[in-house]
Amino acid sequence: MRLDRKARPRHVSIDGIDQGRLVDALATTVTIAPSVPDACQAAVRALSDQLPGTIAVLLDLRGRLRCFGAAGAWQVFDGVPSDAGVIGRVFRTGKAAEVCDVRADPDYIPLDPDVRTEVCTPIVGPHGPAFGVVNIESVDGPPLDQVRAALDRTAQVLGERIAGLGGLPAESAGQRLLRHAVELSAAADEPAVLQRCLAAAQDIAGLSSAAIAVGVGSDTRVQAARGPLAGLLVVADRPALALLAARTRRHGSTYSLGDPESLDARGFESLTEAGIRTMIAVPIGGRHDDGGVLIAVDHRVDVPETGTVSLLELLAAQTLVCLERVRLVGQLRLRASSDPLTGLGHHGRFTERLARAQPARTAVLAVDVDQFKAVNDTYGHQEGDRLLVELVRALQATLRAEDDLYRIGGDEFAAVVEVGHETEAQAVAERLVSAARRVGRTISVGVALREPGETAENTLRRADDALYAVKRSGRDGAKLAEPGAVSRPLMVLPPTVTEP
């Protein structure tokens, strides 16, 4: 924000304020200002002629208080969150504030260590809530009640002039892109990134619909789409999408130049015949054959500006960064919650799954590899690891897609399966035993069906009891746990760790 270079030095003390002179200054400048920025800067000049300190006019643009006029300092705040600082409090409540000692106000945002007072008043239109503030921070100066009166009068005149000019100005293209970039960066997963990218593309391009295409050649498809033409884009002709994606990846962004009825649109007939009249496409990921393509379309005929295309390119670049971030975070979370050798979930994920076990519907299978220690002692841990990986593959191939297998110890595993009856759970366990035999190993399996009113931990304990009963009877088998009490102490599982 440009500062008024003629502003009064901020450390000069004034005994009083000539309110009449201020009113005259506002009437001859603010009330005839041709634009909102001009009106704000005129208000600042009128105040700075009589008040020492840092003066600023901030207006709300999409949840950020943007500086439209300032004087009295080399540096001012801009883009302040509408709930931050004294200015945020005044804007939010619509009530002016006089802070006689900023050091005692927890909301004060320090800019200069010498500042002692802050006075802030809301700017309110004729028919609505506050849409901005006038603020002054001072080392010394007139009594705060006089400062407050000056700011109140200035805010009133300024609010009336802004309303007369049609209200707050629209966001600039750069401000819109910045807002969307912040929202993109806060997306927690890939679907959220894609949807926020599409919403941003619609807003920045001013077109009704947007989509992201991925894949190469005949495999080109729309991964996500948004807007009234989303359905059309999802089922769009593959050759047309492939042509658009290939050109965009290879040669850079493309956009339409007008009505396809009077221009050469060969190759895209399926899109134009479906009603698309304006189209912009920018690459996501640079000139890579496997990169995505961001597409914005509309049924209206328009000729996009090159500046708009450039903003979409910046949006695509930010989208790629955010996609890479959420994918990396997902990989790290999976790695943190999985056994690195077998890829199975470990104790944390098993505990979470166990907590969701349904009485009379969920069975827990405790699995132990028979005489595994002897393998490690005889052939070494490398051979033991190879054996475990091979065994896990065999067990997973036996389980259904909806069943879950976990590694909860060195040679200890657990499966959680949904069944209709305990005999079905017993059958699953016996299939696991057979699968282990096919790869040259034996396992012992204990089976427990969760009973009504039983804790998940007690179900696991009964399965563990059944497993040890198999061990005592010679290993290489499966046994259904007895209902009711257990004979062994409870196995204490570690607490579940929830990723942020």
Short mmCIF file of C-alpha atoms in Angstrom, two decimals:
data_model
loop_
_atom_site.label_atom_id
_atom_site.label_comp_id
_atom_site.label_asym_id
_atom_site.label_seq_id
_atom_site.Cartn_x
_atom_site.Cartn_y
_atom_site.Cartn_z
CA MET A 1 0.00 0.00 0.00
CA ARG A 2 1.38 3.43 -0.99
CA LEU A 3 1.82 5.67 2.06
CA ASP A 4 1.15 9.42 2.11
CA ARG A 5 4.62 10.98 2.05
CA LYS A 6 3.24 14.29 3.38
CA ALA A 7 1.94 12.71 6.58
CA ARG A 8 2.74 14.50 9.83
CA PRO A 9 5.70 12.99 11.77
CA ARG A 10 4.25 10.36 14.06
CA HIS A 11 5.95 11.55 17.27
CA VAL A 12 4.59 15.13 17.15
CA SER A 13 2.08 15.84 19.93
CA ILE A 14 -1.05 17.93 19.24
CA ASP A 15 -3.01 19.48 22.08
CA GLY A 16 -6.38 19.23 20.38
CA ILE A 17 -8.25 18.47 17.17
CA ASP A 18 -10.05 21.07 15.09
CA GLN A 19 -13.15 19.00 14.35
CA GLY A 20 -14.58 21.67 12.06
CA ARG A 21 -11.46 21.68 9.96
CA LEU A 22 -11.61 17.89 9.77
CA VAL A 23 -15.24 17.98 8.63
CA ASP A 24 -14.35 20.48 5.91
CA ALA A 25 -11.44 18.35 4.73
CA LEU A 26 -13.61 15.25 4.53
CA ALA A 27 -16.35 17.13 2.68
CA THR A 28 -13.99 18.52 0.06
CA THR A 29 -12.05 15.30 -0.58
CA VAL A 30 -13.69 12.07 0.57
CA THR A 31 -17.22 12.91 -0.55
CA ILE A 32 -16.09 13.58 -4.12
CA ALA A 33 -13.43 10.85 -4.43
CA PRO A 34 -13.86 8.96 -7.73
CA SER A 35 -13.02 5.52 -6.34
CA VAL A 36 -12.90 3.55 -3.12
CA PRO A 37 -9.06 3.62 -2.89
CA ASP A 38 -9.08 7.39 -3.53
CA ALA A 39 -11.73 7.91 -0.84
CA CYS A 40 -9.75 5.86 1.68
CA GLN A 41 -6.50 7.70 1.00
CA ALA A 42 -8.30 11.07 1.20
CA ALA A 43 -9.69 10.08 4.61
CA VAL A 44 -6.19 9.18 5.78
CA ARG A 45 -4.82 12.55 4.61
CA ALA A 46 -7.58 14.44 6.39
CA LEU A 47 -6.79 12.63 9.66
CA SER A 48 -2.99 12.79 9.33
CA ASP A 49 -3.15 16.58 8.98
CA GLN A 50 -4.28 16.74 12.61
CA LEU A 51 -3.22 13.49 14.26
CA PRO A 52 0.22 12.00 14.89
CA GLY A 53 0.61 8.27 14.51
CA THR A 54 0.13 5.42 12.08
CA ILE A 55 -3.26 5.76 10.42
CA ALA A 56 -4.83 3.07 8.26
CA VAL A 57 -8.12 2.32 6.55
CA LEU A 58 -8.74 -1.42 6.13
CA LEU A 59 -11.66 -2.96 4.25
CA ASP A 60 -12.94 -6.51 4.32
CA LEU A 61 -12.29 -8.56 1.20
CA ARG A 62 -13.28 -12.22 1.60
CA GLY A 63 -12.35 -12.48 5.27
CA ARG A 64 -9.15 -10.42 5.07
CA LEU A 65 -8.82 -6.79 6.12
CA ARG A 66 -6.99 -5.15 3.23
CA CYS A 67 -5.21 -1.80 3.58
CA PHE A 68 -6.72 0.79 1.19
CA GLY A 69 -5.09 3.86 2.70
CA ALA A 70 -2.29 4.49 5.20
CA ALA A 71 0.12 7.12 6.47
CA GLY A 72 2.60 7.75 9.26
CA ALA A 73 4.82 4.68 9.03
CA TRP A 74 7.17 2.93 6.66
CA GLN A 75 5.37 -0.40 7.11
CA VAL A 76 1.70 -1.29 7.65
CA PHE A 77 -0.26 -4.52 7.94
CA ASP A 78 -2.30 -5.80 5.00
CA GLY A 79 -4.44 -8.90 4.56
CA VAL A 80 -5.06 -9.18 8.30
CA PRO A 81 -7.45 -12.03 9.20
CA SER A 82 -10.79 -10.51 10.13
CA ASP A 83 -10.62 -12.05 13.60
CA ALA A 84 -7.08 -10.89 14.48
CA GLY A 85 -5.94 -7.92 16.53
CA VAL A 86 -7.83 -4.93 17.87
CA ILE A 87 -8.91 -4.11 14.31
CA GLY A 88 -10.36 -7.60 13.93
CA ARG A 89 -12.23 -7.27 17.22
CA VAL A 90 -13.72 -3.94 16.19
CA PHE A 91 -14.65 -5.24 12.75
CA ARG A 92 -16.20 -8.40 14.17
CA THR A 93 -18.22 -6.71 16.93
CA GLY A 94 -18.98 -3.44 15.16
CA LYS A 95 -17.96 -1.59 18.35
CA ALA A 96 -15.20 1.02 18.49
CA ALA A 97 -12.23 0.52 20.81
CA GLU A 98 -10.01 2.95 22.72
CA VAL A 99 -6.88 1.22 24.03
CA CYS A 100 -4.96 3.52 26.36
CA ASP A 101 -2.11 1.02 26.87
CA VAL A 102 -1.61 -1.49 24.07
CA ARG A 103 0.74 -3.53 26.25
CA ALA A 104 -2.23 -4.54 28.38
CA ASP A 105 -4.46 -5.57 25.46
CA PRO A 106 -3.93 -9.21 24.43
CA ASP A 107 -5.41 -8.54 20.98
CA TYR A 108 -2.87 -5.88 20.03
CA ILE A 109 -0.64 -6.78 17.07
CA PRO A 110 2.73 -5.06 17.65
CA LEU A 111 4.25 -3.14 14.78
CA ASP A 112 6.25 -0.47 16.64
CA PRO A 113 7.57 -1.00 20.20
CA ASP A 114 7.02 2.70 21.04
CA VAL A 115 3.26 2.67 20.38
CA ARG A 116 1.20 3.26 23.50
CA THR A 117 -2.38 3.88 22.34
CA GLU A 118 -4.68 2.52 19.66
CA VAL A 119 -8.08 3.80 18.63
CA CYS A 120 -10.19 1.92 16.10
CA THR A 121 -13.71 2.51 14.82
CA PRO A 122 -15.82 0.46 12.40
CA ILE A 123 -16.86 1.61 8.94
CA VAL A 124 -20.55 0.85 8.53
CA GLY A 125 -22.71 1.33 5.46
CA PRO A 126 -26.23 2.78 5.56
CA HIS A 127 -27.95 -0.60 5.77
CA GLY A 128 -25.44 -3.20 6.86
CA PRO A 129 -22.80 -4.41 9.30
CA ALA A 130 -19.22 -3.20 9.44
CA PHE A 131 -17.22 -3.69 6.25
CA GLY A 132 -13.98 -2.09 7.42
CA VAL A 133 -12.21 -0.04 10.09
CA VAL A 134 -10.33 3.22 10.55
CA ASN A 135 -7.40 2.73 12.91
CA ILE A 136 -4.68 4.88 14.50
CA GLU A 137 -1.73 3.83 16.65
CA SER A 138 0.15 6.58 18.51
CA VAL A 139 2.99 7.26 20.89
CA ASP A 140 1.32 10.44 22.10
CA GLY A 141 -1.35 12.86 20.95
CA PRO A 142 -4.69 14.41 21.84
CA PRO A 143 -7.02 12.83 24.41
CA LEU A 144 -8.46 9.55 23.22
CA ASP A 145 -12.03 10.82 23.30
CA GLN A 146 -11.09 13.50 20.76
CA VAL A 147 -9.30 10.94 18.61
CA ARG A 148 -12.32 8.66 18.82
CA ALA A 149 -14.63 11.49 17.74
CA ALA A 150 -12.39 12.26 14.75
CA LEU A 151 -12.28 8.62 13.69
CA ASP A 152 -16.03 8.19 14.14
CA ARG A 153 -16.73 11.16 11.88
CA THR A 154 -14.23 9.97 9.30
CA ALA A 155 -15.66 6.43 9.30
CA GLN A 156 -19.19 7.80 8.84
CA VAL A 157 -18.27 9.96 5.84
CA LEU A 158 -16.12 7.24 4.33
CA GLY A 159 -18.82 4.59 4.75
CA GLU A 160 -21.36 6.80 3.01
CA ARG A 161 -18.97 7.50 0.14
CA ILE A 162 -18.08 3.83 -0.34
CA ALA A 163 -21.78 2.96 -0.40
CA GLY A 164 -22.34 5.72 -2.94
CA LEU A 165 -19.60 4.26 -5.14
CA GLY A 166 -21.37 0.91 -5.19
CA GLY A 167 -19.76 -0.75 -2.19
CA LEU A 168 -16.50 -2.55 -1.70
CA PRO A 169 -14.35 -3.14 -4.76
CA ALA A 170 -14.06 -6.64 -6.12
CA GLU A 171 -11.03 -8.74 -5.38
CA SER A 172 -8.22 -8.36 -7.86
CA ALA A 173 -7.31 -11.43 -9.88
CA GLY A 174 -4.14 -11.81 -7.85
CA GLN A 175 -6.05 -11.62 -4.56
CA ARG A 176 -8.49 -14.29 -5.76
CA LEU A 177 -5.61 -16.56 -6.71
CA LEU A 178 -3.95 -15.98 -3.34
CA ARG A 179 -7.16 -16.84 -1.49
CA HIS A 180 -7.59 -20.05 -3.44
CA ALA A 181 -3.92 -20.96 -2.99
CA VAL A 182 -4.34 -20.71 0.79
CA GLU A 183 -7.45 -22.92 0.65
CA LEU A 184 -5.62 -25.44 -1.55
CA SER A 185 -2.73 -25.62 0.89
CA ALA A 186 -5.14 -26.49 3.70
CA ALA A 187 -6.70 -29.45 1.83
CA ALA A 188 -6.28 -32.67 3.81
CA ASP A 189 -6.43 -35.24 1.01
CA GLU A 190 -6.32 -35.66 -2.75
CA PRO A 191 -10.10 -35.39 -3.40
CA ALA A 192 -10.19 -32.15 -1.43
CA VAL A 193 -7.25 -30.75 -3.41
CA LEU A 194 -8.94 -31.60 -6.70
CA GLN A 195 -12.29 -30.09 -5.73
CA ARG A 196 -10.70 -26.89 -4.42
CA CYS A 197 -8.64 -26.61 -7.59
CA LEU A 198 -11.78 -26.91 -9.71
CA ALA A 199 -13.66 -24.32 -7.65
CA ALA A 200 -10.70 -21.97 -8.01
CA ALA A 201 -10.54 -22.52 -11.77
CA GLN A 202 -14.23 -21.64 -12.13
CA ASP A 203 -13.75 -18.47 -10.10
CA ILE A 204 -10.52 -17.29 -11.71
CA ALA A 205 -11.52 -18.11 -15.28
CA GLY A 206 -15.07 -16.84 -14.86
CA LEU A 207 -16.32 -19.99 -16.61
CA SER A 208 -19.11 -22.22 -15.38
CA SER A 209 -17.37 -25.60 -15.22
CA ALA A 210 -13.96 -27.16 -14.75
CA ALA A 211 -12.38 -30.61 -14.92
CA ILE A 212 -9.05 -32.37 -14.49
CA ALA A 213 -8.10 -34.91 -17.14
CA VAL A 214 -5.44 -37.58 -16.61
CA GLY A 215 -4.07 -40.47 -18.61
CA VAL A 216 -2.54 -40.79 -22.07
CA GLY A 217 -4.11 -41.67 -25.42
CA SER A 218 -7.11 -43.95 -25.20
CA ASP A 219 -6.69 -44.05 -21.41
CA THR A 220 -7.37 -40.32 -21.09
CA ARG A 221 -10.25 -39.71 -18.68
CA VAL A 222 -11.72 -37.04 -16.44
CA GLN A 223 -10.61 -37.63 -12.86
CA ALA A 224 -12.74 -34.88 -11.31
CA ALA A 225 -15.24 -32.33 -12.61
CA ARG A 226 -17.38 -29.54 -11.21
CA GLY A 227 -20.12 -27.27 -12.55
CA PRO A 228 -23.19 -27.60 -14.80
CA LEU A 229 -21.11 -29.09 -17.64
CA ALA A 230 -19.38 -31.61 -15.34
CA GLY A 231 -21.49 -34.53 -16.54
CA LEU A 232 -20.73 -33.70 -20.15
CA LEU A 233 -17.00 -33.57 -19.43
CA VAL A 234 -17.00 -36.89 -17.58
CA VAL A 235 -18.51 -38.70 -20.57
CA ALA A 236 -16.70 -36.60 -23.18
CA ASP A 237 -15.34 -38.25 -26.30
CA ARG A 238 -12.01 -39.91 -25.40
CA PRO A 239 -10.23 -38.95 -28.66
CA ALA A 240 -11.12 -35.28 -28.18
CA LEU A 241 -9.90 -35.35 -24.57
CA ALA A 242 -6.73 -37.17 -25.59
CA LEU A 243 -6.03 -34.62 -28.33
CA LEU A 244 -6.56 -31.71 -25.96
CA ALA A 245 -4.39 -33.28 -23.24
CA ALA A 246 -1.57 -34.18 -25.63
CA ARG A 247 -1.43 -30.70 -27.18
CA THR A 248 -1.51 -29.01 -23.80
CA ARG A 249 1.21 -31.18 -22.29
CA ARG A 250 3.46 -30.89 -25.31
CA HIS A 251 3.02 -27.28 -26.35
CA GLY A 252 1.60 -25.43 -23.33
CA SER A 253 -1.71 -23.86 -22.44
CA THR A 254 -4.48 -23.54 -25.02
CA TYR A 255 -7.68 -21.51 -25.17
CA SER A 256 -10.51 -20.88 -27.59
CA LEU A 257 -10.82 -17.70 -29.69
CA GLY A 258 -14.55 -17.39 -30.15
CA ASP A 259 -17.59 -19.19 -31.52
CA PRO A 260 -16.62 -22.64 -32.84
CA GLU A 261 -19.47 -22.37 -35.34
CA SER A 262 -17.40 -19.86 -37.33
CA LEU A 263 -13.88 -21.07 -36.46
CA ASP A 264 -11.86 -24.21 -37.15
CA ALA A 265 -12.61 -26.61 -34.28
CA ARG A 266 -11.63 -29.85 -36.00
CA GLY A 267 -10.88 -32.63 -33.55
CA PHE A 268 -13.18 -31.16 -30.93
CA GLU A 269 -16.50 -31.60 -32.71
CA SER A 270 -17.83 -33.87 -29.96
CA LEU A 271 -17.23 -31.11 -27.39
CA THR A 272 -18.60 -28.23 -29.43
CA GLU A 273 -21.63 -30.20 -30.56
CA ALA A 274 -22.36 -30.91 -26.90
CA GLY A 275 -22.55 -27.18 -26.23
CA ILE A 276 -19.05 -26.11 -25.19
CA ARG A 277 -18.28 -22.68 -26.65
CA THR A 278 -15.33 -21.50 -24.54
CA MET A 279 -12.45 -23.64 -23.31
CA ILE A 280 -9.12 -23.13 -21.55
CA ALA A 281 -6.66 -25.96 -20.87
CA VAL A 282 -3.43 -25.69 -18.87
CA PRO A 283 -0.96 -28.45 -17.94
CA ILE A 284 -0.57 -29.70 -14.39
CA GLY A 285 3.00 -30.87 -13.99
CA GLY A 286 4.77 -29.25 -16.91
CA ARG A 287 5.63 -31.01 -20.15
CA HIS A 288 5.22 -34.55 -18.86
CA ASP A 289 3.31 -37.12 -20.87
CA ASP A 290 1.64 -38.42 -17.71
CA GLY A 291 0.80 -35.04 -16.21
CA GLY A 292 -2.75 -33.87 -15.67
CA VAL A 293 -4.59 -31.13 -17.55
CA LEU A 294 -6.84 -28.52 -15.94
CA ILE A 295 -9.77 -27.62 -18.21
CA ALA A 296 -12.25 -24.75 -17.77
CA VAL A 297 -15.29 -24.53 -20.08
CA ASP A 298 -18.55 -22.68 -20.60
CA HIS A 299 -21.54 -22.76 -22.91
CA ARG A 300 -21.14 -19.00 -23.47
CA VAL A 301 -18.90 -17.66 -26.21
CA ASP A 302 -15.98 -15.73 -24.73
CA VAL A 303 -12.35 -15.00 -25.56
CA PRO A 304 -10.21 -15.53 -22.44
CA GLU A 305 -7.54 -12.97 -21.63
CA THR A 306 -3.94 -14.15 -21.61
CA GLY A 307 -3.64 -12.88 -18.04
CA THR A 308 -6.43 -15.24 -16.99
CA VAL A 309 -4.64 -18.15 -18.63
CA SER A 310 -1.46 -17.21 -16.75
CA LEU A 311 -3.35 -17.23 -13.45
CA LEU A 312 -4.72 -20.69 -14.23
CA GLU A 313 -1.17 -21.86 -14.92
CA LEU A 314 -0.13 -20.62 -11.48
CA LEU A 315 -3.17 -22.39 -10.00
CA ALA A 316 -2.17 -25.61 -11.75
CA ALA A 317 1.37 -25.33 -10.39
CA GLN A 318 0.07 -24.81 -6.86
CA THR A 319 -2.31 -27.75 -7.30
CA LEU A 320 0.58 -30.01 -8.27
CA VAL A 321 2.53 -28.97 -5.17
CA CYS A 322 -0.48 -29.67 -2.96
CA LEU A 323 -1.13 -33.05 -4.61
CA GLU A 324 2.47 -34.10 -4.06
CA ARG A 325 2.23 -32.98 -0.43
CA VAL A 326 -0.94 -34.92 0.43
CA ARG A 327 0.37 -38.00 -1.38
CA LEU A 328 3.62 -37.86 0.56
CA VAL A 329 1.77 -37.38 3.84
CA GLY A 330 -0.44 -40.36 2.97
CA GLN A 331 2.60 -42.51 2.26
CA LEU A 332 4.22 -41.46 5.53
CA ARG A 333 1.04 -42.21 7.48
CA LEU A 334 0.74 -45.61 5.85
CA ARG A 335 4.39 -46.35 6.56
CA ALA A 336 3.99 -45.23 10.17
CA SER A 337 0.99 -47.51 10.67
CA SER A 338 2.28 -50.53 8.74
CA ASP A 339 4.83 -53.26 9.26
CA PRO A 340 7.73 -52.46 6.88
CA LEU A 341 8.48 -56.13 6.16
CA THR A 342 5.03 -57.47 5.30
CA GLY A 343 3.11 -54.27 4.61
CA LEU A 344 0.42 -55.35 7.07
CA GLY A 345 -1.09 -52.98 9.57
CA HIS A 346 0.47 -53.22 12.99
CA HIS A 347 -0.78 -52.82 16.57
CA GLY A 348 -2.24 -49.32 16.16
CA ARG A 349 -4.46 -50.13 13.19
CA PHE A 350 -5.39 -53.51 14.70
CA THR A 351 -6.55 -51.80 17.88
CA GLU A 352 -8.68 -49.36 15.87
CA ARG A 353 -10.25 -52.23 13.91
CA LEU A 354 -10.80 -54.25 17.06
CA ALA A 355 -12.71 -51.35 18.60
CA ARG A 356 -15.22 -51.54 15.72
CA ALA A 357 -15.88 -55.26 16.19
CA GLN A 358 -19.62 -56.04 16.16
CA PRO A 359 -21.06 -58.54 18.68
CA ALA A 360 -22.08 -61.86 17.08
CA ARG A 361 -20.79 -60.62 13.72
CA THR A 362 -17.03 -60.08 14.12
CA ALA A 363 -14.52 -62.84 14.71
CA VAL A 364 -10.94 -62.37 15.84
CA LEU A 365 -8.38 -64.96 14.70
CA ALA A 366 -5.13 -65.06 16.67
CA VAL A 367 -2.38 -66.62 14.50
CA ASP A 368 1.08 -67.81 15.55
CA VAL A 369 3.76 -69.31 13.28
CA ASP A 370 4.79 -72.67 14.71
CA GLN A 371 8.46 -73.07 15.70
CA PHE A 372 9.47 -69.84 13.98
CA LYS A 373 12.31 -69.25 16.45
CA ALA A 374 13.95 -72.44 15.24
CA VAL A 375 13.98 -71.07 11.68
CA ASN A 376 15.73 -67.89 12.80
CA ASP A 377 18.21 -69.79 14.94
CA THR A 378 19.04 -72.34 12.24
CA TYR A 379 18.90 -70.33 9.01
CA GLY A 380 19.19 -66.74 10.18
CA HIS A 381 16.82 -63.80 10.34
CA GLN A 382 17.01 -63.11 6.61
CA GLU A 383 15.52 -66.52 5.88
CA GLY A 384 12.98 -65.94 8.65
CA ASP A 385 11.92 -62.67 7.03
CA ARG A 386 11.56 -64.38 3.64
CA LEU A 387 9.41 -67.06 5.22
CA LEU A 388 7.13 -64.48 6.86
CA VAL A 389 6.63 -62.56 3.61
CA GLU A 390 5.78 -65.77 1.75
CA LEU A 391 3.41 -66.88 4.49
CA VAL A 392 1.64 -63.52 4.62
CA ARG A 393 1.02 -63.65 0.88
CA ALA A 394 -0.53 -67.09 1.25
CA LEU A 395 -2.75 -66.01 4.15
CA GLN A 396 -3.91 -62.84 2.39
CA ALA A 397 -4.76 -64.81 -0.74
CA THR A 398 -7.03 -66.99 1.38
CA LEU A 399 -8.88 -64.15 3.10
CA ARG A 400 -11.67 -62.19 1.47
CA ALA A 401 -11.15 -58.59 0.33
CA GLU A 402 -13.17 -57.28 3.27
CA ASP A 403 -11.15 -59.27 5.84
CA ASP A 404 -8.18 -57.64 7.59
CA LEU A 405 -4.85 -59.21 8.54
CA TYR A 406 -2.37 -57.57 10.94
CA ARG A 407 1.11 -58.31 12.24
CA ILE A 408 1.00 -57.74 16.00
CA GLY A 409 4.30 -59.36 16.98
CA GLY A 410 7.41 -61.03 15.61
CA ASP A 411 5.65 -64.21 14.49
CA GLU A 412 2.18 -63.27 15.72
CA PHE A 413 -0.65 -62.18 13.46
CA ALA A 414 -4.33 -61.44 13.88
CA ALA A 415 -7.21 -61.46 11.42
CA VAL A 416 -10.51 -59.66 11.88
CA VAL A 417 -13.35 -61.07 9.78
CA GLU A 418 -17.07 -60.44 9.52
CA VAL A 419 -19.06 -63.69 9.69
CA GLY A 420 -22.63 -64.85 10.15
CA HIS A 421 -21.90 -67.67 12.58
CA GLU A 422 -19.01 -69.08 14.60
CA THR A 423 -18.79 -72.09 12.27
CA GLU A 424 -18.01 -69.69 9.42
CA ALA A 425 -15.20 -68.19 11.48
CA GLN A 426 -13.85 -71.68 12.21
CA ALA A 427 -13.91 -72.43 8.48
CA VAL A 428 -11.87 -69.28 7.75
CA ALA A 429 -9.29 -70.35 10.33
CA GLU A 430 -9.00 -73.83 8.83
CA ARG A 431 -8.44 -72.31 5.38
CA LEU A 432 -5.58 -70.27 6.83
CA VAL A 433 -4.03 -73.41 8.28
CA SER A 434 -4.27 -75.11 4.87
CA ALA A 435 -2.72 -72.08 3.15
CA ALA A 436 0.27 -72.21 5.50
CA ARG A 437 0.79 -75.90 4.78
CA ARG A 438 0.89 -75.17 1.03
CA VAL A 439 3.99 -73.01 1.52
CA GLY A 440 5.65 -75.57 3.77
CA ARG A 441 4.83 -74.07 7.17
CA THR A 442 2.34 -74.69 9.96
CA ILE A 443 0.42 -72.21 12.07
CA SER A 444 -1.77 -72.35 15.15
CA VAL A 445 -5.00 -70.34 15.09
CA GLY A 446 -7.38 -69.41 17.89
CA VAL A 447 -10.86 -68.17 16.95
CA ALA A 448 -13.25 -66.05 19.04
CA LEU A 449 -16.57 -64.55 17.98
CA ARG A 450 -17.30 -61.36 19.89
CA GLU A 451 -20.18 -61.90 22.30
CA PRO A 452 -22.89 -59.34 23.17
CA GLY A 453 -21.68 -57.09 25.98
CA GLU A 454 -18.09 -58.30 25.65
CA THR A 455 -15.20 -55.89 25.25
CA ALA A 456 -13.06 -56.22 22.14
CA GLU A 457 -10.02 -56.84 24.34
CA ASN A 458 -11.70 -59.80 26.01
CA THR A 459 -12.57 -61.26 22.60
CA LEU A 460 -8.89 -61.10 21.67
CA ARG A 461 -7.94 -62.71 24.95
CA ARG A 462 -10.28 -65.65 24.33
CA ALA A 463 -8.85 -66.08 20.82
CA ASP A 464 -5.38 -66.07 22.35
CA ASP A 465 -6.45 -68.75 24.85
CA ALA A 466 -7.73 -70.92 22.01
CA LEU A 467 -4.45 -70.47 20.13
CA TYR A 468 -2.44 -71.72 23.10
CA ALA A 469 -4.78 -74.69 23.40
CA VAL A 470 -3.83 -75.59 19.80
CA LYS A 471 -0.15 -75.25 20.74
CA ARG A 472 -0.58 -77.61 23.66
CA SER A 473 -2.34 -80.20 21.50
CA GLY A 474 0.45 -80.39 18.93
CA ARG A 475 0.19 -77.17 16.82
CA ASP A 476 -0.85 -77.01 13.13
CA GLY A 477 -4.57 -76.46 13.63
CA ALA A 478 -7.41 -74.16 14.59
CA LYS A 479 -9.69 -74.06 17.61
CA LEU A 480 -12.83 -72.12 18.46
CA ALA A 481 -12.64 -70.33 21.81
CA GLU A 482 -14.96 -71.23 24.64
CA PRO A 483 -17.51 -68.53 25.51
CA GLY A 484 -17.34 -66.68 28.80
CA ALA A 485 -14.37 -66.39 31.14
CA VAL A 486 -10.74 -66.68 30.12
CA SER A 487 -7.87 -68.34 31.90
CA ARG A 488 -4.94 -66.12 30.91
CA PRO A 489 -4.09 -62.50 31.81
CA LEU A 490 -5.24 -59.87 29.35
CA MET A 491 -2.78 -58.94 26.61
CA VAL A 492 -2.37 -55.17 26.92
CA LEU A 493 -2.35 -53.51 23.50
CA PRO A 494 -0.58 -50.20 23.02
CA PRO A 495 -2.78 -47.10 22.74
CA THR A 496 -4.10 -46.13 19.34
CA VAL A 497 -2.12 -43.30 17.74
CA THR A 498 -4.25 -41.00 15.60
CA GLU A 499 -2.35 -39.20 12.89
CA PRO A 500 -2.86 -35.43 12.85
#
